[in-house]
Tab-separated table of C-alpha atoms in Angstrom:
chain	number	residue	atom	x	y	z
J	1	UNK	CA	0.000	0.000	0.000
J	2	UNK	CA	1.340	3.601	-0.803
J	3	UNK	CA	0.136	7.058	0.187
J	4	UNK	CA	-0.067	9.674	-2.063
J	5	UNK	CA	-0.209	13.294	-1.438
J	6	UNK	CA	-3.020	15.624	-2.990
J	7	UNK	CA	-1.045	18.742	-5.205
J	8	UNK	CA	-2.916	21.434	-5.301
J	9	UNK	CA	-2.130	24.402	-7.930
J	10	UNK	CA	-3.042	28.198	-8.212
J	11	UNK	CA	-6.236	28.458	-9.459
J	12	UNK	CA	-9.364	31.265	-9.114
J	13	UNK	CA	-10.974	30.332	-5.550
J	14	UNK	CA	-14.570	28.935	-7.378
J	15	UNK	CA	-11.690	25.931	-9.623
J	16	UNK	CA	-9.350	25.532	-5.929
J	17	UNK	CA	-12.503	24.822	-4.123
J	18	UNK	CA	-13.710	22.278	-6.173
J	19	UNK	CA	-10.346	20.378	-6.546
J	20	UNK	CA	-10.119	20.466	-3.353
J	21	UNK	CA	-13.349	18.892	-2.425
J	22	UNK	CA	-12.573	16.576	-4.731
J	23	UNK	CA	-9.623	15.339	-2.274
J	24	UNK	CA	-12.011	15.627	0.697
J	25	UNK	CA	-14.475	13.490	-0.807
J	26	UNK	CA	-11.611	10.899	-0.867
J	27	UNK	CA	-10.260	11.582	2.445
J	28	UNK	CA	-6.822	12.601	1.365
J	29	UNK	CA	-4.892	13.849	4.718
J	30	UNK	CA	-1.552	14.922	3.117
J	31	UNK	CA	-1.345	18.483	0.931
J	32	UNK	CA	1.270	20.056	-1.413
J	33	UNK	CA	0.100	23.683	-2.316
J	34	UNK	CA	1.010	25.744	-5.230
J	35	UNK	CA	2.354	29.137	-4.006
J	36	UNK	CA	2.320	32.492	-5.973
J	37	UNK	CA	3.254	35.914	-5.733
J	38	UNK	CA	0.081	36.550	-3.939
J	39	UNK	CA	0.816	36.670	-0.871
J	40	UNK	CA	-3.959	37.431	0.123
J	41	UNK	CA	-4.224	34.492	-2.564
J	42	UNK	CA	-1.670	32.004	-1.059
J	43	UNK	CA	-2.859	32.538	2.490
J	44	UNK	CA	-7.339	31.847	1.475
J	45	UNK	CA	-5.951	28.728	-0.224
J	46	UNK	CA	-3.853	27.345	2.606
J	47	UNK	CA	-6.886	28.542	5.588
J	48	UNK	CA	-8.990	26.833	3.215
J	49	UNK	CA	-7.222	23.503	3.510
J	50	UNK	CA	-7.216	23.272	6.821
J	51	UNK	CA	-10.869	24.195	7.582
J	52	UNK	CA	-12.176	21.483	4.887
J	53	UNK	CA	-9.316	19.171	6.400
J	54	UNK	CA	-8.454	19.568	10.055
J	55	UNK	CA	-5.490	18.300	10.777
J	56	UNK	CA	-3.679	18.242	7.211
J	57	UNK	CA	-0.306	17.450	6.827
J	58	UNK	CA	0.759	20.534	4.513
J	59	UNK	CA	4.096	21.011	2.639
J	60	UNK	CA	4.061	24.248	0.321
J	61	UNK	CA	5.936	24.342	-3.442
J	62	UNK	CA	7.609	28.055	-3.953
J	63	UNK	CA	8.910	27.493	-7.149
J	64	UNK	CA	11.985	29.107	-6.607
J	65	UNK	CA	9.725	32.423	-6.066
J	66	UNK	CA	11.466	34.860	-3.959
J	67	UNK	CA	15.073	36.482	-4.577
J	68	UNK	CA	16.704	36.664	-1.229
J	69	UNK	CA	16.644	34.929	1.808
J	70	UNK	CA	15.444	37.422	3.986
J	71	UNK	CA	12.803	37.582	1.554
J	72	UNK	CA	12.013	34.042	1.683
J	73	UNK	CA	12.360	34.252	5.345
J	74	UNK	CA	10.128	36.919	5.689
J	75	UNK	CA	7.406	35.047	4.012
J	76	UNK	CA	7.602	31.732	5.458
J	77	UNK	CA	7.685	33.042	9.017
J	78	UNK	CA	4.140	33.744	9.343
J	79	UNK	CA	2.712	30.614	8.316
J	80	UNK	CA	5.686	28.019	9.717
J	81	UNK	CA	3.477	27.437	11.824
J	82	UNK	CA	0.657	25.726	9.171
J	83	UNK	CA	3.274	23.802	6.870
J	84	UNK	CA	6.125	21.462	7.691
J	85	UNK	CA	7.914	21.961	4.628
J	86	UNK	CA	9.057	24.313	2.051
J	87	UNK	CA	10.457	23.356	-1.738
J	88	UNK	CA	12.432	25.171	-3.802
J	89	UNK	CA	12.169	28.535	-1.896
J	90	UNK	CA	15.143	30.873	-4.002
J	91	UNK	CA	15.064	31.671	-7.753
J	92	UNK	CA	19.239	30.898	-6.616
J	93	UNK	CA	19.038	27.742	-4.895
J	94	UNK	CA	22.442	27.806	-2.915
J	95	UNK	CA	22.980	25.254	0.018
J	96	UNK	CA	24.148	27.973	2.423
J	97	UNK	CA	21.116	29.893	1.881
J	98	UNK	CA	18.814	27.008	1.584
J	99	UNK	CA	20.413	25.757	5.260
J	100	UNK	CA	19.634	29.444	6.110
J	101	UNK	CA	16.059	29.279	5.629
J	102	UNK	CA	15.864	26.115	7.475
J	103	UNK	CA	16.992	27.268	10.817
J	104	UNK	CA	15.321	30.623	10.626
J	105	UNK	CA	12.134	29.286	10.207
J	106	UNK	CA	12.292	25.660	11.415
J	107	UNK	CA	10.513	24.326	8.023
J	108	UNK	CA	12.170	21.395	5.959
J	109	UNK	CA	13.609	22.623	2.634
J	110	UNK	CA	12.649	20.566	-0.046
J	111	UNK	CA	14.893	20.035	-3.214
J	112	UNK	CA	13.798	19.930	-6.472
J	113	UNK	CA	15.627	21.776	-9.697
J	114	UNK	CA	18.548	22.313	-7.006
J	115	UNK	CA	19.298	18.232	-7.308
J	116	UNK	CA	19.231	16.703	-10.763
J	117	UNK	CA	21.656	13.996	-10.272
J	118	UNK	CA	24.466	12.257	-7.669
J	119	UNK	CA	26.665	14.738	-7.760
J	120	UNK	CA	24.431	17.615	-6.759
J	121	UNK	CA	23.010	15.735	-4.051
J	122	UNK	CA	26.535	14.754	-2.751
J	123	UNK	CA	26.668	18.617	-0.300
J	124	UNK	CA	22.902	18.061	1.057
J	125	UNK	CA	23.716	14.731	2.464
J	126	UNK	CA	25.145	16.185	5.810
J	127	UNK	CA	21.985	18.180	6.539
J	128	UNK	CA	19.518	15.466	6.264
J	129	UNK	CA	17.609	18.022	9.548
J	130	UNK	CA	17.144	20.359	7.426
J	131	UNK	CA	16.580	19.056	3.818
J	132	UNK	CA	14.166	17.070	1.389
J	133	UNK	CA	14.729	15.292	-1.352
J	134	UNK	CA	12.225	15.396	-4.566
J	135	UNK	CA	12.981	12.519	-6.668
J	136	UNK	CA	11.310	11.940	-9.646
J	137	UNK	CA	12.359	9.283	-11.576
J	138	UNK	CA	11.807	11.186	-14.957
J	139	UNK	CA	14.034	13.814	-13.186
J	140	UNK	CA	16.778	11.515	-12.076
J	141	UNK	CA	17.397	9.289	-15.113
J	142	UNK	CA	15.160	6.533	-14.617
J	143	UNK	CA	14.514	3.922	-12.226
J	144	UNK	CA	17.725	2.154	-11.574
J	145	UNK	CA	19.640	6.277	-11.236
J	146	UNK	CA	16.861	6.910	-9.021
J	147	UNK	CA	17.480	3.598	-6.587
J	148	UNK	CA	21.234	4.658	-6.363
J	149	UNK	CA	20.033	8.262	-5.465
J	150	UNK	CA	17.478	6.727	-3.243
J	151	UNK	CA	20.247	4.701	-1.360
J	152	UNK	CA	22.719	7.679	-1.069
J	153	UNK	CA	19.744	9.406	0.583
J	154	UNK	CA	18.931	6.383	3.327
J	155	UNK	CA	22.555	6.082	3.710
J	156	UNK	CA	22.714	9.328	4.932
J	157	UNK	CA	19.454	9.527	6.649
J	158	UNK	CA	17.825	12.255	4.518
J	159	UNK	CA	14.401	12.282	3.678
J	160	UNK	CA	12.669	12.090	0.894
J	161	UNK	CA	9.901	12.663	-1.244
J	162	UNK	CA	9.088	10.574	-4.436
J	163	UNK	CA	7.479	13.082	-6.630
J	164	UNK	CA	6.051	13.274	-9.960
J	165	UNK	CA	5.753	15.609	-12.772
J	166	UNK	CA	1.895	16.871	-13.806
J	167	UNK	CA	0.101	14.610	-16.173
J	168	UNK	CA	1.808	11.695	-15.412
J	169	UNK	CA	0.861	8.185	-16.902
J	170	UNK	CA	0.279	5.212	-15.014
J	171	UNK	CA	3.906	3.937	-16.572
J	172	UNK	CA	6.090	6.323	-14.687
J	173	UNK	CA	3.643	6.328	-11.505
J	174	UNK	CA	4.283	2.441	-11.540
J	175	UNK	CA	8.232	2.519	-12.048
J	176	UNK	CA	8.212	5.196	-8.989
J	177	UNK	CA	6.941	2.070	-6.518
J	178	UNK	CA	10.176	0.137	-6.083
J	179	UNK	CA	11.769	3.413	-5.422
J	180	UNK	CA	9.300	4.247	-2.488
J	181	UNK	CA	9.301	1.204	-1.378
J	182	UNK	CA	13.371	0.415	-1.130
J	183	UNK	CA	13.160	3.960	1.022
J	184	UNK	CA	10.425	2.625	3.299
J	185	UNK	CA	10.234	5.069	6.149
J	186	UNK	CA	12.357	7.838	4.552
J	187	UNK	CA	10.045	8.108	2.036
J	188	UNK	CA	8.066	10.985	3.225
J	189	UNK	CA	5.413	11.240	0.616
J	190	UNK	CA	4.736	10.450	-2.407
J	191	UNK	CA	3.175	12.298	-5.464
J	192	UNK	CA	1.505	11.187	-8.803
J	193	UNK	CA	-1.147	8.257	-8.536
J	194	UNK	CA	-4.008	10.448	-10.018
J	195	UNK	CA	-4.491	8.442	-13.346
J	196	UNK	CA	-8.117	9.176	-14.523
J	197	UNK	CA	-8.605	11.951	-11.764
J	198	UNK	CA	-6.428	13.766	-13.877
J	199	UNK	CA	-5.909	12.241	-17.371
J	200	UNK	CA	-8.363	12.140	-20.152
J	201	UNK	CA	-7.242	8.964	-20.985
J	202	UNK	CA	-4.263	6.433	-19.785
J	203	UNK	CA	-1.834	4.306	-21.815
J	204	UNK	CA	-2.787	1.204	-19.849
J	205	UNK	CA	-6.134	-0.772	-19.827
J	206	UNK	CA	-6.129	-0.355	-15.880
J	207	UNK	CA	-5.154	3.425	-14.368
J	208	UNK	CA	-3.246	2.918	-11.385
J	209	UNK	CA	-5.032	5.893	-9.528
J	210	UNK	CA	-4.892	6.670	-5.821
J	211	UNK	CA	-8.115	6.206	-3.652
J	212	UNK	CA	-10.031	6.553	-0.256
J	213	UNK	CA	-7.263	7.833	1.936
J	214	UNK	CA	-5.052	8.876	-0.842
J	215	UNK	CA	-3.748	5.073	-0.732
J	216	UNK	CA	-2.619	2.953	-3.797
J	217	UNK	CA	-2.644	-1.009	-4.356
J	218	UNK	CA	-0.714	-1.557	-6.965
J	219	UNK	CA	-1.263	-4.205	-9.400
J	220	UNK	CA	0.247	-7.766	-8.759
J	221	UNK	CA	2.776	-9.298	-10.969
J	222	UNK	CA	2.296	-12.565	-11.380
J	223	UNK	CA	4.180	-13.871	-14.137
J	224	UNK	CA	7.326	-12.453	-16.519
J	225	UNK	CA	9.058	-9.324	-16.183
J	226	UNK	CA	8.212	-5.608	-16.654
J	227	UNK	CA	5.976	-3.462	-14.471
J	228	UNK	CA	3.064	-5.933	-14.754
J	229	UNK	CA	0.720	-3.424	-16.628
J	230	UNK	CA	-1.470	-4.076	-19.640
J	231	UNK	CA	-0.699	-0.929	-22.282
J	232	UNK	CA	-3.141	0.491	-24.707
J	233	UNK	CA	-1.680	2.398	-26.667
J	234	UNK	CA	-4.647	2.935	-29.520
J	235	UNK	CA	-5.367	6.611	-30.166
J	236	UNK	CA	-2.189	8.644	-29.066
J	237	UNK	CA	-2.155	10.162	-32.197
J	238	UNK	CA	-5.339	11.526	-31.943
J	239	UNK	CA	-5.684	15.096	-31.677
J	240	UNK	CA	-7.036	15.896	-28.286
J	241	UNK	CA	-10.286	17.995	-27.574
């Protein structure tokens, strides 16, 4: 069984309420929210999380918004108290500043564009207090990249997140499970799973799609090799609506 986190983007307040009832109706517990340069925006989206879900485990995506660190700083001060994480924070990612952030306002800095590959995770490895891993596995090079960047990271006792890009197909949401599952416990949350929530249409005959609880069962394997899904690939080419 996996748990998936609901992602949550910057849309009007009428199209972010009805996402996010969407998640309520499924009983999703664990948030990543979208943040903007609206500061009014940022702050009716994130109240409106936790009235609709008390108790939410929220982790906000900056998007390498603000310039500075006191900037950033600034920012995140007033709400550290509603999130438990931060990602991508500086147009500038810079470990220094990044480690800066961390102790100023006690929230876990996720990284995302700052770590592409071994070697740029290499410096974060010594903070694993302070930092957050986002691994996706179309980020990192594929599966078998990812599992050596996965080990590096429980190695070192850094946390992580397996995360996923928007749009996602039920192929890359299935080759992120080995990954979450060789990090067990460091694997913080996860992201993807939404299949036909999302898509018009999947390249398998069976969308592996998160539900009640935000929870996945993925499909068995019974027999032969491969990720155990049945593809359909009929109508790619089609022009979409």
């Amino acid at each position: 069984m996996f748990q998936y986190s609901g992602v949550l983007g910057v849309d009007n307040p009428n199209t972010f309420a009805q996402k996010l009832q969407a998640h309520v109706a499924l009983e999703v517990p664990d948030y990543k929210l979208k943040w903007s340069e609206d500061a009014s925006a940022n702050c009716d989206r994130l109240a409106h999380i936790q009235s609709n879900v008390p108790g939410a485990l929220i982790r906000i995506d900056a998007n390498n918004l603000w310039g500075s660190v006191d900037d950033s700083i600034r920012a995140l001060l007033p709400i550290a108290n509603a999130i438990w994480a931060v990602e991508e924070p500086l147009a500038q990612p810079a470990l220094t500043d990044a480690l800066k952030i961390a102790n100023e306002t006690g929230l876990r800095v996720i990284l995302d564009e700052a770590v592409l590959n071994e070697n740029d995770l290499i410096p974060y490895l010594d903070f694993p207090e302070a930092f957050i891993f986002n691994l996706r596995v179309s980020k990192c090079g594929g599966v078998l990249s990812g599992l050596e960047m996965a080990r590096s990271c429980r190695k070192s006792g850094l946390p992580v997140v397996v995360g996923a890009q928007v749009g996602e197909t039920s192929i890359l949401t299935r080759a992120a499970l080995p990954i979450a599952q060789f990090l067990g416990a460091a694997c913080r949350a996860q992201e993807g799973a939404y299949g036909l929530h999302l898509l018009q249409r999947d390249v398998v005959s069976h969308s592996m799609q998160f539900g009640r609880g935000g929870r996945l069962l993925p499909p068995p394997i019974f027999h032969g090799f491969g990720w155990g899904l049945d593809c359909n690939l009929n109508g790619l080419d089609e022009p979409r609506a």
